[in-house]
Short mmCIF file of C-alpha atoms in Angstrom, two decimals:
data_model
loop_
_atom_site.label_atom_id
_atom_site.label_comp_id
_atom_site.label_asym_id
_atom_site.label_seq_id
_atom_site.Cartn_x
_atom_site.Cartn_y
_atom_site.Cartn_z
CA GLU A 1 -0.71 6.38 20.39
CA PRO A 2 1.91 9.12 19.33
CA GLU A 3 0.45 11.68 16.99
CA VAL A 4 1.80 14.42 14.39
CA THR A 5 0.29 18.05 15.91
CA GLN A 6 0.43 20.62 13.62
CA THR A 7 -0.53 24.64 14.43
CA PRO A 8 -2.47 26.43 13.50
CA SER A 9 -5.37 24.57 12.25
CA HIS A 10 -6.77 27.35 10.28
CA GLN A 11 -4.33 30.37 9.00
CA VAL A 12 -5.89 33.59 7.20
CA THR A 13 -3.50 35.73 5.46
CA GLN A 14 -3.36 38.45 3.03
CA MET A 15 -1.73 37.94 -0.20
CA GLY A 16 2.24 38.86 -0.03
CA GLN A 17 2.34 38.61 3.87
CA GLU A 18 4.63 35.60 5.26
CA VAL A 19 3.11 32.56 6.92
CA ILE A 20 4.54 30.32 9.13
CA LEU A 21 2.58 26.61 10.03
CA ARG A 22 4.26 24.34 12.74
CA CYS A 23 4.46 21.09 13.12
CA VAL A 24 5.88 18.83 15.79
CA PRO A 25 6.46 14.95 14.55
CA ILE A 26 6.56 12.39 16.19
CA SER A 27 9.29 12.30 18.89
CA ASN A 28 11.29 9.52 17.85
CA HIS A 29 11.05 9.93 13.63
CA LEU A 30 13.81 11.19 11.83
CA TYR A 31 12.37 12.27 8.95
CA PHE A 32 9.82 15.04 8.27
CA TYR A 33 7.78 16.12 5.38
CA TRP A 34 5.91 18.60 4.03
CA TYR A 35 2.29 18.22 1.74
CA ARG A 36 -0.29 20.42 0.37
CA GLN A 37 -3.73 19.66 -0.36
CA ILE A 38 -5.57 22.27 -2.99
CA LEU A 39 -9.33 21.65 -2.04
CA GLY A 40 -10.55 18.40 -3.68
CA GLN A 41 -7.56 17.36 -5.24
CA LYS A 42 -4.57 15.02 -4.35
CA VAL A 43 -1.94 15.63 -1.70
CA GLU A 44 1.60 17.06 -3.48
CA PHE A 45 4.76 16.72 -2.27
CA LEU A 46 6.47 19.58 -1.33
CA VAL A 47 9.74 18.69 0.65
CA SER A 48 11.65 16.34 2.92
CA PHE A 49 13.72 16.84 5.77
CA TYR A 50 16.45 14.93 7.57
CA ASN A 51 19.63 15.39 9.73
CA ASN A 52 18.94 19.00 9.66
CA GLU A 53 18.88 19.35 5.92
CA ILE A 54 16.31 19.25 3.28
CA SER A 55 16.91 15.46 1.31
CA GLU A 56 14.49 15.91 -1.61
CA LYS A 57 11.74 18.51 -3.03
CA SER A 58 9.14 19.25 -5.85
CA GLU A 59 9.03 21.86 -8.12
CA ILE A 60 6.56 23.68 -5.98
CA PHE A 61 8.82 24.50 -3.29
CA ASP A 62 10.70 27.26 -4.89
CA ASP A 63 12.56 30.02 -2.93
CA GLN A 64 9.25 31.27 -1.67
CA PHE A 65 9.60 28.39 0.89
CA SER A 66 11.56 27.51 3.40
CA VAL A 67 11.72 24.63 6.44
CA GLU A 68 13.76 24.68 9.42
CA ARG A 69 13.99 22.86 12.77
CA PRO A 70 14.38 25.37 14.93
CA ASP A 71 14.66 23.16 18.32
CA GLY A 72 14.67 19.26 18.95
CA SER A 73 10.57 19.10 18.53
CA ASN A 74 9.49 21.58 16.25
CA PHE A 75 9.43 21.47 12.56
CA THR A 76 8.15 25.06 10.85
CA LEU A 77 7.37 25.45 6.75
CA LYS A 78 7.33 29.50 5.89
CA ILE A 79 6.12 31.24 2.76
CA ARG A 80 7.76 34.23 2.78
CA SER A 81 5.18 35.94 0.16
CA THR A 82 1.71 34.43 -0.06
CA LYS A 83 0.10 34.31 -3.11
CA LEU A 84 -3.59 33.28 -3.80
CA GLU A 85 -2.81 30.05 -5.21
CA ASP A 86 -0.94 28.86 -1.97
CA SER A 87 -4.27 28.66 -0.77
CA ALA A 88 -4.45 24.78 0.69
CA MET A 89 -4.37 22.54 3.52
CA TYR A 90 -0.38 22.01 4.64
CA PHE A 91 -0.11 18.65 6.01
CA CYS A 92 3.15 17.87 8.19
CA ALA A 93 4.01 14.05 8.05
CA SER A 94 6.96 12.22 9.61
CA SER A 95 8.52 8.62 9.58
CA PRO A 96 11.21 7.25 11.60
CA ILE A 97 13.32 6.24 8.68
CA GLY A 98 13.18 7.13 4.96
CA GLY A 99 12.56 5.56 1.93
CA SER A 100 9.19 3.72 1.77
CA TYR A 101 8.31 3.23 5.21
CA GLU A 102 4.81 4.59 5.79
CA GLN A 103 4.32 8.10 6.75
CA TYR A 104 2.14 9.51 9.86
CA PHE A 105 0.21 12.67 8.67
CA GLY A 106 -0.86 15.41 11.25
CA PRO A 107 -4.50 17.06 11.32
CA GLY A 108 -2.87 19.55 8.54
CA THR A 109 -3.29 23.34 8.62
CA ARG A 110 -5.75 25.16 6.12
CA LEU A 111 -4.07 28.60 5.02
CA THR A 112 -6.40 30.85 3.46
CA VAL A 113 -4.88 33.68 1.47
CA THR A 114 -6.94 36.83 0.70
CA GLY B 1 6.76 12.48 -14.29
CA GLN B 2 6.13 8.87 -12.63
CA GLN B 3 2.40 9.25 -11.53
CA VAL B 4 0.17 6.92 -10.39
CA MET B 5 -3.88 7.03 -11.74
CA GLN B 6 -6.69 6.14 -9.93
CA ILE B 7 -10.34 5.41 -10.95
CA PRO B 8 -12.96 5.74 -10.56
CA GLN B 9 -12.58 9.25 -9.01
CA TYR B 10 -15.89 8.89 -7.20
CA GLN B 11 -17.81 5.46 -6.46
CA HIS B 12 -21.18 5.80 -5.07
CA VAL B 13 -21.75 2.30 -3.32
CA GLN B 14 -25.15 1.27 -1.75
CA GLU B 15 -24.45 0.10 2.03
CA GLY B 16 -23.39 -3.97 2.02
CA GLU B 17 -22.19 -4.04 -1.80
CA ASP B 18 -18.81 -4.48 -2.61
CA PHE B 19 -16.53 -2.05 -4.70
CA THR B 20 -13.26 -2.06 -5.96
CA THR B 21 -10.95 1.04 -7.15
CA TYR B 22 -7.90 0.67 -9.09
CA CYS B 23 -4.38 2.38 -9.33
CA ASN B 24 -2.17 2.10 -12.07
CA SER B 25 1.37 3.07 -13.44
CA SER B 26 3.10 3.14 -16.69
CA THR B 27 6.16 2.49 -14.88
CA THR B 28 7.00 -0.52 -12.68
CA LEU B 29 6.79 0.20 -8.94
CA SER B 30 9.13 -0.86 -6.39
CA ASN B 31 5.89 -0.27 -4.08
CA ILE B 32 2.48 0.88 -3.20
CA GLN B 33 1.12 2.39 -0.37
CA TRP B 34 -2.74 3.19 0.41
CA TYR B 35 -3.74 5.68 2.53
CA LYS B 36 -7.61 6.85 3.70
CA GLN B 37 -8.37 10.10 4.00
CA ARG B 38 -11.82 10.45 5.96
CA PRO B 39 -14.13 13.92 4.84
CA GLY B 40 -12.06 17.01 6.60
CA GLY B 41 -9.37 14.59 7.76
CA HIS B 42 -5.84 14.21 7.27
CA PRO B 43 -4.12 10.63 5.20
CA VAL B 44 -4.04 7.52 7.21
CA PHE B 45 -1.30 4.68 6.42
CA LEU B 46 -3.86 1.73 5.93
CA ILE B 47 -0.92 -0.82 4.05
CA GLN B 48 2.17 -1.58 1.90
CA LEU B 49 2.55 -3.85 -1.17
CA VAL B 50 5.95 -4.62 -2.36
CA LYS B 51 5.76 -8.07 -4.26
CA SER B 52 4.59 -8.69 -7.50
CA GLY B 53 1.50 -10.63 -7.15
CA GLU B 54 0.93 -9.93 -3.10
CA VAL B 55 -2.11 -9.85 -1.79
CA LYS B 56 -2.83 -8.45 1.40
CA LYS B 57 -6.36 -8.14 3.51
CA GLN B 58 -7.72 -6.15 6.71
CA LYS B 59 -11.05 -7.46 7.60
CA ARG B 60 -13.36 -6.13 4.38
CA LEU B 61 -10.70 -5.06 2.58
CA THR B 62 -8.23 -6.63 0.51
CA PHE B 63 -5.56 -5.12 -1.15
CA GLN B 64 -3.34 -6.47 -4.46
CA PHE B 65 -0.01 -5.71 -6.11
CA GLY B 66 -0.29 -6.95 -9.96
CA GLU B 67 2.11 -9.13 -11.34
CA ALA B 68 3.91 -6.77 -13.10
CA LYS B 69 4.15 -4.40 -10.61
CA LYS B 70 2.09 -1.98 -12.59
CA ASN B 71 -1.03 -1.53 -11.05
CA SER B 72 -2.84 -2.18 -7.52
CA SER B 73 -6.28 -2.61 -6.47
CA LEU B 74 -8.54 -2.33 -3.06
CA HIS B 75 -11.54 -4.38 -2.87
CA ILE B 76 -14.15 -3.57 -0.01
CA THR B 77 -16.50 -6.14 0.74
CA ALA B 78 -19.86 -5.45 2.59
CA THR B 79 -19.59 -1.64 2.33
CA GLN B 80 -20.31 0.43 5.45
CA THR B 81 -20.93 4.00 6.14
CA THR B 82 -17.48 4.13 7.98
CA ASP B 83 -16.06 3.21 4.63
CA VAL B 84 -17.08 7.19 3.33
CA GLY B 85 -13.60 8.81 2.49
CA THR B 86 -10.96 9.32 0.07
CA TYR B 87 -8.71 6.30 -0.88
CA PHE B 88 -5.55 7.27 -2.15
CA CYS B 89 -2.51 5.15 -3.34
CA ALA B 90 0.72 6.49 -3.43
CA ARG B 91 4.43 5.48 -4.61
CA ALA B 92 7.08 5.79 -2.58
CA ALA B 93 10.79 6.57 -4.06
CA GLY B 94 12.91 8.34 -2.49
CA ASN B 95 11.98 10.09 0.77
CA LYS B 96 8.85 11.13 -0.66
CA LEU B 97 5.02 9.86 -1.72
CA THR B 98 3.47 10.26 -4.77
CA PHE B 99 0.12 10.24 -4.71
CA GLY B 100 -2.78 9.27 -7.23
CA GLY B 101 -5.90 11.45 -7.43
CA GLY B 102 -7.88 9.54 -5.05
CA THR B 103 -10.84 7.70 -5.20
CA ARG B 104 -14.04 9.25 -3.43
CA VAL B 105 -16.18 6.84 -1.81
CA LEU B 106 -19.88 7.70 -0.92
CA VAL B 107 -21.96 5.54 0.96
CA LYS B 108 -25.82 5.41 0.45
CA PRO B 109 -27.53 3.64 3.75
#
């Protein structure tokens, strides 16, 4: 069964550094998402992406964040200057269509900012 | 904002017993989805409810959408150790999911 994959599984970085989290969505899916989950808390929406542009973003997704689909398979989340409070699990998800269709989540990247 | 609230936050269940977790919204929902996240894992889609009063079953799991479409419940019968995890309800609107806080289920053998 096709799966969403994410790399790396764990990223440790120093405050102020840039990080890029990578995702390979399911191949025939058209909508891509990033969510984050601070340890022990709920899953929070960051951004959705369709047709090579952002379709929706949350208030968390400020100017420090950007997303890109650099080729036909990868979908990346960049955090320009990491803060301690960016430490969280970041999940990529994809769906074949948007709206209320179910989303398929990747295994996540645990980001630790020191 | 249009949040969804879940209760209880934690559920300690004896193996073999039943339990129910609830999801509530102050506004009418067009749909509600349920996801399960195993410890250390990622959310996995379980089901979507869209119709008022809808009831769907998956083996020992029964999902219900309220008549007013402001609440939903997940009932698990004869709990097993494989049911351990956090169960989230989520509202799908636009191109995003808004998750509830989750019910973390711990099973005592």
